[in-house]
JSON list of C-alpha atoms in Angstrom, two decimals:
[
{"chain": "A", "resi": 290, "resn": "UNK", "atom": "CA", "xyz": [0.00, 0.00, 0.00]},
{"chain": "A", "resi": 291, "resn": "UNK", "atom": "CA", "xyz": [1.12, 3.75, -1.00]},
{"chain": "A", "resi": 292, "resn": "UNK", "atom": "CA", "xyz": [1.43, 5.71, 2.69]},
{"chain": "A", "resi": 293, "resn": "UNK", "atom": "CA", "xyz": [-1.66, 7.59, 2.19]},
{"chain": "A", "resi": 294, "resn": "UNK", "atom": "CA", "xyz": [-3.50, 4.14, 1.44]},
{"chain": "A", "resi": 295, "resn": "UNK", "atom": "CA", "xyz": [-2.31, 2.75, 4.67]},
{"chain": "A", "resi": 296, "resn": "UNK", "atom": "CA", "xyz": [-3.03, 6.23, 6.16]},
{"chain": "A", "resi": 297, "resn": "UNK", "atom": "CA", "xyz": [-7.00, 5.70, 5.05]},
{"chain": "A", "resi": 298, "resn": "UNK", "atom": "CA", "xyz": [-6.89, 2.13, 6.15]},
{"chain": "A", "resi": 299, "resn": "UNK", "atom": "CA", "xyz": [-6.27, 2.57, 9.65]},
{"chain": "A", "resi": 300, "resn": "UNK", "atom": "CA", "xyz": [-9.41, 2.10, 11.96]},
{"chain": "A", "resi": 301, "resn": "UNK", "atom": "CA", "xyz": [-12.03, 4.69, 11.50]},
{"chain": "A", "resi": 302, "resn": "UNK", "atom": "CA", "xyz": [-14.03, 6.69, 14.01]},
{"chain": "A", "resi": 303, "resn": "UNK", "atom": "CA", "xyz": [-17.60, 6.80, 13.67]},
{"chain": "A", "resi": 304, "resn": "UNK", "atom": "CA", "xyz": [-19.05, 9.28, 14.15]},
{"chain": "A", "resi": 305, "resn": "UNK", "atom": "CA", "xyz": [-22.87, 8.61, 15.75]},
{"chain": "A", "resi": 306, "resn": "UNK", "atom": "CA", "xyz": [-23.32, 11.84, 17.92]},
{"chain": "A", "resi": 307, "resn": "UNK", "atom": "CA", "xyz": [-21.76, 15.10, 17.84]},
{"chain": "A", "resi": 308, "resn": "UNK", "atom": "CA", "xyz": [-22.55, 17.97, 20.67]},
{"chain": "A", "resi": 309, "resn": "UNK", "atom": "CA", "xyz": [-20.55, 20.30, 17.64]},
{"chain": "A", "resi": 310, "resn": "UNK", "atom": "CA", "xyz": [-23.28, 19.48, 15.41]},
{"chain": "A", "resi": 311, "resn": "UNK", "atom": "CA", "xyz": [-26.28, 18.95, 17.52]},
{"chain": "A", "resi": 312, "resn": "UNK", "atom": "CA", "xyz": [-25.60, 22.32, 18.91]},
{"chain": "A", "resi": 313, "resn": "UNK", "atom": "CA", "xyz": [-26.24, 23.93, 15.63]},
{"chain": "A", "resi": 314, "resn": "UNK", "atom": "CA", "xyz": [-28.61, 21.29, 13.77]},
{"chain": "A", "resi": 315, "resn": "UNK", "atom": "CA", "xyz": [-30.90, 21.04, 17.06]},
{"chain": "A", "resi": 316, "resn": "UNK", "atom": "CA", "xyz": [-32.32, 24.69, 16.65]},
{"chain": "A", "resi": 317, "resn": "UNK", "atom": "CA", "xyz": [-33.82, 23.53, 13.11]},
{"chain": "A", "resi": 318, "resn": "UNK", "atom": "CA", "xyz": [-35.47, 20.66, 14.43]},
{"chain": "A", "resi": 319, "resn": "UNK", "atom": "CA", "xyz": [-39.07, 22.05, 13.91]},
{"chain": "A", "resi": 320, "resn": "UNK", "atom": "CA", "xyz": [-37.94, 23.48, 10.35]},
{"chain": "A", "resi": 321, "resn": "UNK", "atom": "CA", "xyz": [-36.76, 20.28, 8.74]},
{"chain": "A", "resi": 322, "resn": "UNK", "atom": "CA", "xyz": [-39.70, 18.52, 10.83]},
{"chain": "A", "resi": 323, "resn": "UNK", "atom": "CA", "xyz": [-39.66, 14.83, 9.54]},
{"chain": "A", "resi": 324, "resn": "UNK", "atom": "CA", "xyz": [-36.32, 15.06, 7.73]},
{"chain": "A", "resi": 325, "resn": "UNK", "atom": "CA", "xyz": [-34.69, 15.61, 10.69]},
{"chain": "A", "resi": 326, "resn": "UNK", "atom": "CA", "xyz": [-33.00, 12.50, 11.70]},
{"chain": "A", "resi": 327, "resn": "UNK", "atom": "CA", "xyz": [-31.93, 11.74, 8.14]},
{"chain": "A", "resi": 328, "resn": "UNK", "atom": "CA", "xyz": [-29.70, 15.01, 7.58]},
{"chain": "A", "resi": 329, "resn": "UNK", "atom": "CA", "xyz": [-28.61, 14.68, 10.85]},
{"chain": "A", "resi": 330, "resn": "UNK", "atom": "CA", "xyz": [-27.39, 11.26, 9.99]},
{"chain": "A", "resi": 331, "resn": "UNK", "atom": "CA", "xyz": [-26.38, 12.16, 6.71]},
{"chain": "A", "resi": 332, "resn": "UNK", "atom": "CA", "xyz": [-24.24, 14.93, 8.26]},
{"chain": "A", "resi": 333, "resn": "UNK", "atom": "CA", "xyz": [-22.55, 12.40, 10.93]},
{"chain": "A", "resi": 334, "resn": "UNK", "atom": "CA", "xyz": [-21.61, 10.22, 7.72]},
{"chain": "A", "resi": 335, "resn": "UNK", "atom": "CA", "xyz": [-19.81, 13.57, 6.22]},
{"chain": "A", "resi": 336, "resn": "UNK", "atom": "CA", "xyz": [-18.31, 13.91, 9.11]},
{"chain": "A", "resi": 337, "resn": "UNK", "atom": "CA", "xyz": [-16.92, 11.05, 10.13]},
{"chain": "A", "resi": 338, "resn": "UNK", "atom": "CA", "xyz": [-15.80, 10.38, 6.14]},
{"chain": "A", "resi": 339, "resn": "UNK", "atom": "CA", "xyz": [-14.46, 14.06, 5.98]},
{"chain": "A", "resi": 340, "resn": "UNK", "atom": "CA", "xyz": [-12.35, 13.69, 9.43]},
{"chain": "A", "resi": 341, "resn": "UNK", "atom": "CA", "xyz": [-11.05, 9.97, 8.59]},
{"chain": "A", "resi": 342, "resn": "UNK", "atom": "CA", "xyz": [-10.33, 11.93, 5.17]},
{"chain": "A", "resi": 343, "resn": "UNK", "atom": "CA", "xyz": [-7.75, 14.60, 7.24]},
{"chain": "A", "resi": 344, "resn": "UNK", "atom": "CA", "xyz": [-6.50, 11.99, 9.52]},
{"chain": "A", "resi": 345, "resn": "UNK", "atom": "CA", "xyz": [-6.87, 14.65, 12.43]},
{"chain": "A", "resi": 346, "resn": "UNK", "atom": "CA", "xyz": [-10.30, 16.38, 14.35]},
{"chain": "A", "resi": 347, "resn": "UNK", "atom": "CA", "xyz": [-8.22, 19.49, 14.76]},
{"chain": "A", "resi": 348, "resn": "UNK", "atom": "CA", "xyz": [-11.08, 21.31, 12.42]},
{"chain": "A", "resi": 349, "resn": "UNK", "atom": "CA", "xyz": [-14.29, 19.55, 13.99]},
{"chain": "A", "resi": 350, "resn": "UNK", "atom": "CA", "xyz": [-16.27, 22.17, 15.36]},
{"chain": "A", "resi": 351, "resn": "UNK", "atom": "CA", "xyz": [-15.62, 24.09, 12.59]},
{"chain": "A", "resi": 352, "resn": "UNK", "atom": "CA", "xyz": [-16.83, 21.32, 10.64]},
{"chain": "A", "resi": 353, "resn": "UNK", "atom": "CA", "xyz": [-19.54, 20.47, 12.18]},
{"chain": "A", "resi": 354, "resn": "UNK", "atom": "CA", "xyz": [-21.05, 23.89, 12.17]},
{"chain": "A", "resi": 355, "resn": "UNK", "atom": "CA", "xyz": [-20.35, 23.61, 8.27]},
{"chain": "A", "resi": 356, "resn": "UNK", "atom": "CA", "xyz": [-22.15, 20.64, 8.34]},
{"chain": "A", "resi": 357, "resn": "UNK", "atom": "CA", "xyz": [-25.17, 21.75, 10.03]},
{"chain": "A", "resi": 358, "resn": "UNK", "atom": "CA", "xyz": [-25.97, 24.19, 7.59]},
{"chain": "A", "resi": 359, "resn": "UNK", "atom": "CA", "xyz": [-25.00, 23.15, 4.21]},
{"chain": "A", "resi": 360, "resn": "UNK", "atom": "CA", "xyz": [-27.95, 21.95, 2.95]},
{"chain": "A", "resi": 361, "resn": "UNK", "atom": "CA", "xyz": [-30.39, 23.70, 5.46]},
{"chain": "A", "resi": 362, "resn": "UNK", "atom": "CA", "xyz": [-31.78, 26.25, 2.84]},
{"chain": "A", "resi": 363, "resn": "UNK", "atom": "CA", "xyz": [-33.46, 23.12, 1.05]},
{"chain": "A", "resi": 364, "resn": "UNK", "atom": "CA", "xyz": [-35.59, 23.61, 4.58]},
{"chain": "A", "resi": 365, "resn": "UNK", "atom": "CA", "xyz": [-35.02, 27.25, 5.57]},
{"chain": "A", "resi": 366, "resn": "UNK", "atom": "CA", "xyz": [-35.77, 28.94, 2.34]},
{"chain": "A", "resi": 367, "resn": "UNK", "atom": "CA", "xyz": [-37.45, 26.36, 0.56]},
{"chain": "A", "resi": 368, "resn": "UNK", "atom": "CA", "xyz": [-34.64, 26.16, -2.39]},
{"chain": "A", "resi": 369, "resn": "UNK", "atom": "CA", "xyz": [-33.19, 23.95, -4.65]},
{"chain": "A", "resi": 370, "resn": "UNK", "atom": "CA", "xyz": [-30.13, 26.46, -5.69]},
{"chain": "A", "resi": 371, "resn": "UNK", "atom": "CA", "xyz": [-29.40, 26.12, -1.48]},
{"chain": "A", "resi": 372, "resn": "UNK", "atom": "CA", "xyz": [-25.86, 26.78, -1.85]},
{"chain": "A", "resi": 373, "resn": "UNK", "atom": "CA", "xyz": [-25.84, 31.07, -0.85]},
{"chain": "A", "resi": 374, "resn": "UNK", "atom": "CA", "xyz": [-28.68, 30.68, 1.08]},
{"chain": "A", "resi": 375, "resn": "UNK", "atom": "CA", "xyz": [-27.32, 28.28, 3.20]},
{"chain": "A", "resi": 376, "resn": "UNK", "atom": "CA", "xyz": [-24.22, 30.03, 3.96]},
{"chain": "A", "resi": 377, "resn": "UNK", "atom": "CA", "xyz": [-26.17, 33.04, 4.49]},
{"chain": "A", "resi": 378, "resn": "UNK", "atom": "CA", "xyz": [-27.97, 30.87, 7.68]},
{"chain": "A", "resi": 379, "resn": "UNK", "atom": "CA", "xyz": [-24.63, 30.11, 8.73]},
{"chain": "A", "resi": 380, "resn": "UNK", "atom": "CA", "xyz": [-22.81, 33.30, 8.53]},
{"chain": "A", "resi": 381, "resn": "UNK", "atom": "CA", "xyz": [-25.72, 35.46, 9.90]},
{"chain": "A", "resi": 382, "resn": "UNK", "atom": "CA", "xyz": [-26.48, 32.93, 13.36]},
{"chain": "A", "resi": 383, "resn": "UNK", "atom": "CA", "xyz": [-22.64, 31.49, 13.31]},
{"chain": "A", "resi": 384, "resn": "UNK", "atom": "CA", "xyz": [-21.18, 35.33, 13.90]},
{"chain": "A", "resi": 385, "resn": "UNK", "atom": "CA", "xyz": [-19.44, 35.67, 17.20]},
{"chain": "A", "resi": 386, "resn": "UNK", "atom": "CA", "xyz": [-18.93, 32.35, 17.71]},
{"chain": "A", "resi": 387, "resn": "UNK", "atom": "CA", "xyz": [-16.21, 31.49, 15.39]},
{"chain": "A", "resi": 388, "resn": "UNK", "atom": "CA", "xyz": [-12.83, 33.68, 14.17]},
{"chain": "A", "resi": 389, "resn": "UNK", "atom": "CA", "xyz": [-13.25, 35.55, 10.76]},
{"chain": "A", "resi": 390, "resn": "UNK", "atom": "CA", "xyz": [-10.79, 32.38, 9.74]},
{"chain": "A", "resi": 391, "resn": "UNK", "atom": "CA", "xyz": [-13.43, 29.73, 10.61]},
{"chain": "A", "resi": 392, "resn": "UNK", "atom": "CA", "xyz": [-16.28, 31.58, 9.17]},
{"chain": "A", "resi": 393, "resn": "UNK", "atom": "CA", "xyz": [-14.84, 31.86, 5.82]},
{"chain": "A", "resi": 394, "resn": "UNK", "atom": "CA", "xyz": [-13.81, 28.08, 5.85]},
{"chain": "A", "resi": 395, "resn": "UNK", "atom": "CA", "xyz": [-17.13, 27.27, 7.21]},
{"chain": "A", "resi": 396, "resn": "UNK", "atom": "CA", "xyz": [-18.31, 29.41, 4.29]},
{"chain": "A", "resi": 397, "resn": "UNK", "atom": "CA", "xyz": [-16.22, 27.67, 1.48]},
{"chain": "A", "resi": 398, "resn": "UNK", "atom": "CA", "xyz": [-17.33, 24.51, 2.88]},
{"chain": "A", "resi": 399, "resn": "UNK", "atom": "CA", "xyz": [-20.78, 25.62, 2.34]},
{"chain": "A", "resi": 400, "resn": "UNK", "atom": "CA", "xyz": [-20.21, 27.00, -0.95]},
{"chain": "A", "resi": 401, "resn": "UNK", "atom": "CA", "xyz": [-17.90, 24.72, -2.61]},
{"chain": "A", "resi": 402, "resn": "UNK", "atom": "CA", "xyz": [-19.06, 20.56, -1.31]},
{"chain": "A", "resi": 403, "resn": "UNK", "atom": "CA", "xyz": [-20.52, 20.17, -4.67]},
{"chain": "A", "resi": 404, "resn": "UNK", "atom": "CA", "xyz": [-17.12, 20.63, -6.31]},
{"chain": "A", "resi": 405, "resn": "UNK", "atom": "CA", "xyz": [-16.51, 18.36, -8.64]},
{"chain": "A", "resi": 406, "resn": "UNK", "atom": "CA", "xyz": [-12.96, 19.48, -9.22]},
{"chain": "A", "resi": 407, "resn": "UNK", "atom": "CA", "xyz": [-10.61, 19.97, -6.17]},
{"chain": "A", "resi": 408, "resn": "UNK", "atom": "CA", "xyz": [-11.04, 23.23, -4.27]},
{"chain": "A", "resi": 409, "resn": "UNK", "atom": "CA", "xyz": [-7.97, 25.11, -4.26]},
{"chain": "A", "resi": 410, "resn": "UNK", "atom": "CA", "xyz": [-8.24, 28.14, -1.91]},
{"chain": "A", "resi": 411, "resn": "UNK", "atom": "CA", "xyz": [-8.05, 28.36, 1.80]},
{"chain": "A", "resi": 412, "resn": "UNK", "atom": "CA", "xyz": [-7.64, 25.64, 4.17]},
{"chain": "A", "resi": 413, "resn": "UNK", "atom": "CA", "xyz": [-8.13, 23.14, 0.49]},
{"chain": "A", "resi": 414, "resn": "UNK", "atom": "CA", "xyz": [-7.39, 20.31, 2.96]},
{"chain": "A", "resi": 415, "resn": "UNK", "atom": "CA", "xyz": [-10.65, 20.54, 4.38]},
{"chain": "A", "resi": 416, "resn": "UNK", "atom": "CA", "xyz": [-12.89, 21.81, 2.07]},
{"chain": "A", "resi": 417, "resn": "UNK", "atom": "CA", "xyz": [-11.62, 18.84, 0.17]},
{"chain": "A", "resi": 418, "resn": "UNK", "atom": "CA", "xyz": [-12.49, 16.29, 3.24]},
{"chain": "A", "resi": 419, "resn": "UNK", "atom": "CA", "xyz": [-16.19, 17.51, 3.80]},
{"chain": "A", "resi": 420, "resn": "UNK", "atom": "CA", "xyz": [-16.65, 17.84, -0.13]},
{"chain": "A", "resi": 421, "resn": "UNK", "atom": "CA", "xyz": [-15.43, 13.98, -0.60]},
{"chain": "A", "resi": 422, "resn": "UNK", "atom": "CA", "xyz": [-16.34, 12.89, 2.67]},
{"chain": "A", "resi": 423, "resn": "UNK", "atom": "CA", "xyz": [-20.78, 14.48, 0.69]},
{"chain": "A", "resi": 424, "resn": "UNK", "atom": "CA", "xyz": [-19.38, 12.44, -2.08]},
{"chain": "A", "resi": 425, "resn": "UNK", "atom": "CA", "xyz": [-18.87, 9.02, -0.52]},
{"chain": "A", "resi": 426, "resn": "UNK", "atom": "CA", "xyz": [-22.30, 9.65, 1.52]},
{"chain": "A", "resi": 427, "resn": "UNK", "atom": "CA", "xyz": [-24.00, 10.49, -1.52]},
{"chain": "A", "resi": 428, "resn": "UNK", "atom": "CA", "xyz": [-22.62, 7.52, -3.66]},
{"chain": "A", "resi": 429, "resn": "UNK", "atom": "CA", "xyz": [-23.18, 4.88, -0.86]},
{"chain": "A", "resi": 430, "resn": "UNK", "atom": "CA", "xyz": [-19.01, 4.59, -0.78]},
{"chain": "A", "resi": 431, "resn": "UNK", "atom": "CA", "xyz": [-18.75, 3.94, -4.92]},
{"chain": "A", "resi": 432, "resn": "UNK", "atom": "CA", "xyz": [-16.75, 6.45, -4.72]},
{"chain": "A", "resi": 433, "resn": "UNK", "atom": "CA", "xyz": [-14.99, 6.69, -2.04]},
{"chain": "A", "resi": 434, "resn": "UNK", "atom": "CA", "xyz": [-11.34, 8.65, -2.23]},
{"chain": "A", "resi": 435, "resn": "UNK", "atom": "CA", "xyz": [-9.60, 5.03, -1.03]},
{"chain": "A", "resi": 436, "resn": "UNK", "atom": "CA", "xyz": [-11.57, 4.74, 1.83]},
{"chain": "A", "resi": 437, "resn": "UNK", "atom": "CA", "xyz": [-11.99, 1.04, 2.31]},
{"chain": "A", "resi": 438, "resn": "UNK", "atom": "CA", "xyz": [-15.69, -0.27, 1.65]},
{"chain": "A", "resi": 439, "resn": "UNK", "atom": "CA", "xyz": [-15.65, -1.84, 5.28]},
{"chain": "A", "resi": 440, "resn": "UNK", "atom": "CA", "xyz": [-15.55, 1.64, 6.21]},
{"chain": "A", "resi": 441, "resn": "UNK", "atom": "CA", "xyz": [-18.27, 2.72, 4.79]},
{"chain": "A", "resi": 442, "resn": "UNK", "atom": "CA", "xyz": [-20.36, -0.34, 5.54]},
{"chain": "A", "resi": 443, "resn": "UNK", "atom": "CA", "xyz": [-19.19, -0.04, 9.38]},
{"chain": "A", "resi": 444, "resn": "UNK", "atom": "CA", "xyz": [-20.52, 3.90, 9.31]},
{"chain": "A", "resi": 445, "resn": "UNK", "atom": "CA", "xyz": [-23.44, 2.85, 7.85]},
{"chain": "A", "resi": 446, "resn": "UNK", "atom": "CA", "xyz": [-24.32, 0.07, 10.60]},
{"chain": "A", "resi": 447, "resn": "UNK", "atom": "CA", "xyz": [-23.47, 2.89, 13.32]},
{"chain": "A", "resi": 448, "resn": "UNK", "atom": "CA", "xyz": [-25.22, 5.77, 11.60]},
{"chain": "A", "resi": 449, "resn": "UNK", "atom": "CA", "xyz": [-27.91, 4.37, 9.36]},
{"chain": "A", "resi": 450, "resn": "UNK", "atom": "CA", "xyz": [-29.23, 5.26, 6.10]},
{"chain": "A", "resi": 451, "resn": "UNK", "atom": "CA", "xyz": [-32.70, 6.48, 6.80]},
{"chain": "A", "resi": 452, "resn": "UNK", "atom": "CA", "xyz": [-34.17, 7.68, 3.46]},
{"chain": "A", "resi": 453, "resn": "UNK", "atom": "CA", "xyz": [-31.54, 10.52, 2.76]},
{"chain": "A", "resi": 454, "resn": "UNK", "atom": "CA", "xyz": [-31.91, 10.12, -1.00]},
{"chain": "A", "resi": 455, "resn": "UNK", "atom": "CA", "xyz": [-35.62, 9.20, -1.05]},
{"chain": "A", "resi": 456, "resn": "UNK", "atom": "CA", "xyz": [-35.34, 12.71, 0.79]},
{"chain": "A", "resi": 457, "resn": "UNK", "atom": "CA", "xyz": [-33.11, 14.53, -1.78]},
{"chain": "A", "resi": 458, "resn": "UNK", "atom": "CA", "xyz": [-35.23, 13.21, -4.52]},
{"chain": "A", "resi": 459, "resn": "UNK", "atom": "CA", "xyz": [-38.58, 14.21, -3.16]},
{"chain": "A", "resi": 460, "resn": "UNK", "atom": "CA", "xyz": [-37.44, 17.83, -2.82]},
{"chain": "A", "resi": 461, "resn": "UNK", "atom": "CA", "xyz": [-37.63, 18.59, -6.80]},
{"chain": "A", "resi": 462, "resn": "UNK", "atom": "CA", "xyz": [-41.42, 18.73, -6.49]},
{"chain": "A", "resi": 463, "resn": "UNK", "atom": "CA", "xyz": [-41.84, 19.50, -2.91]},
{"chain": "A", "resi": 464, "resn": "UNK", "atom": "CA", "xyz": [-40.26, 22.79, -3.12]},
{"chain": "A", "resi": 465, "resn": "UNK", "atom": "CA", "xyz": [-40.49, 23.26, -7.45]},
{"chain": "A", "resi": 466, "resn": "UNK", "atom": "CA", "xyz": [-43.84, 20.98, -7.67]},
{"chain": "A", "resi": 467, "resn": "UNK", "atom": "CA", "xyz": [-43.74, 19.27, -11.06]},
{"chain": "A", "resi": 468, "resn": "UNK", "atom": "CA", "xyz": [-42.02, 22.04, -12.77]},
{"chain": "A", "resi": 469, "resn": "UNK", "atom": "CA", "xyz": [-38.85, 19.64, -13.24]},
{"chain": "A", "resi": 470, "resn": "UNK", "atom": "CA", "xyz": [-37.21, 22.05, -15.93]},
{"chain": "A", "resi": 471, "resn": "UNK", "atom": "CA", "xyz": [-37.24, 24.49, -13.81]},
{"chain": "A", "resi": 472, "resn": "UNK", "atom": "CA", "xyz": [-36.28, 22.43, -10.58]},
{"chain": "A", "resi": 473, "resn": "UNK", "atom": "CA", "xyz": [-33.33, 20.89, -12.81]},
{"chain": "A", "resi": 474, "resn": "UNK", "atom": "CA", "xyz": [-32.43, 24.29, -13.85]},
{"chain": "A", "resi": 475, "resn": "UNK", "atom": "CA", "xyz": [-32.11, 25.39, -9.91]},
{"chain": "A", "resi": 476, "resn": "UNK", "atom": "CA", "xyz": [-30.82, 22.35, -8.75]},
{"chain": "A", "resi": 477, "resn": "UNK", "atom": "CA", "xyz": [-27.56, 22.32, -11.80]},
{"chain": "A", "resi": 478, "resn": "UNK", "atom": "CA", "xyz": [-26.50, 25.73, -10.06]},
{"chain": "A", "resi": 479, "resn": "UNK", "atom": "CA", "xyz": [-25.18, 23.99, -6.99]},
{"chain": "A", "resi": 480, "resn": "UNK", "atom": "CA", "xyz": [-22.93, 21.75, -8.69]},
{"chain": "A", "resi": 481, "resn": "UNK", "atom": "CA", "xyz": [-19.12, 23.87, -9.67]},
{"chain": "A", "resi": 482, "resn": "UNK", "atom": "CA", "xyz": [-16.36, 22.67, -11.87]}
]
């Protein structure tokens, strides 16, 4: 195995609670009503991907908070192009509580974990993690950055899949109705080169 091979094959920490996230996701309970326990788990899978990804939880609160609020707009403001909305939520109830430094990475976070090439700006590292670490949750580990599969199976047994897809996918006409040009044409916006 290449070091960084051996590096992702180590043991990895699941992630099944987080105070760093709760703190933040818990005061959109009544917003996301129903949905609630599947972004949350959806967001411990990111998590615990994104940190095995770094190898270090020196950025967890910061990503956590990230976390919390990167798809909230779906929710919040009922939109499909969620990305500026969402970091909007953050910025405007994560103010005081995090350095100018943190708040822009927990904005690029935001803005940039649809990436589909690599992000290159400030703290790239783990803007990288959180937007692979979406990926792998999103793909059910088919892609998965070298991550071995019993990792993802073993973060799937602790943190289960509870509909997050069946969740995504009902969105387009929840929030667009059956206008699916028009929810396609939102929902293309989030994704960047």
């Amino acid at each position: 195995l290449r070091r960084s091979e051996a590096a992702l094959a180590r043991p990895i920490t699941v992630f099944s609670s987080s105070e760093h996230l709760d703190e933040h996701l818990s005061t959109f309970k009544d917003v996301i009503g129903e949905d609630f326990d599947s972004y949350r788990n959806h967001n411990l899978r990111v998590l615990t991907y994104a940190i095995h990804l770094l190898g270090s939880e020196h950025h967890l609160p910061v990503i956590a908070a990230a976390l919390a609020f990167h798809d909230i707009a779906l929710w919040t403001d009922s939109q499909l192009a969620y990305l500026e909305p969402s970091v909007a939520q953050a910025l405007s109830k994560l103010e005081g509580r995090f350095s100018a430094d943190e708040l822009t990475l927990i904005k690029n976070i935001i803005l940039w974990h649809h990436k589909i090439t690599p992000f290159t700006g400030p703290h790239a590292d783990v803007v990288n993690a959180v937007r692979k670490g979406d990926l792998i949750d999103l793909s059910f580990g088919l892609v998965n950055f070298g991550i071995p599969f019993e990792h993802v199976q073993a973060t799937f047994a602790a943190v289960p899949y509870t509909g997050w897809h069946t969740i995504l996918g009902g969105m387009l006409p929840r929030i667009r109705g059956y206008n699916i040009p028009q929810a396609l044409w939102e929902l293309s916006s989030i994704f960047k080169w």
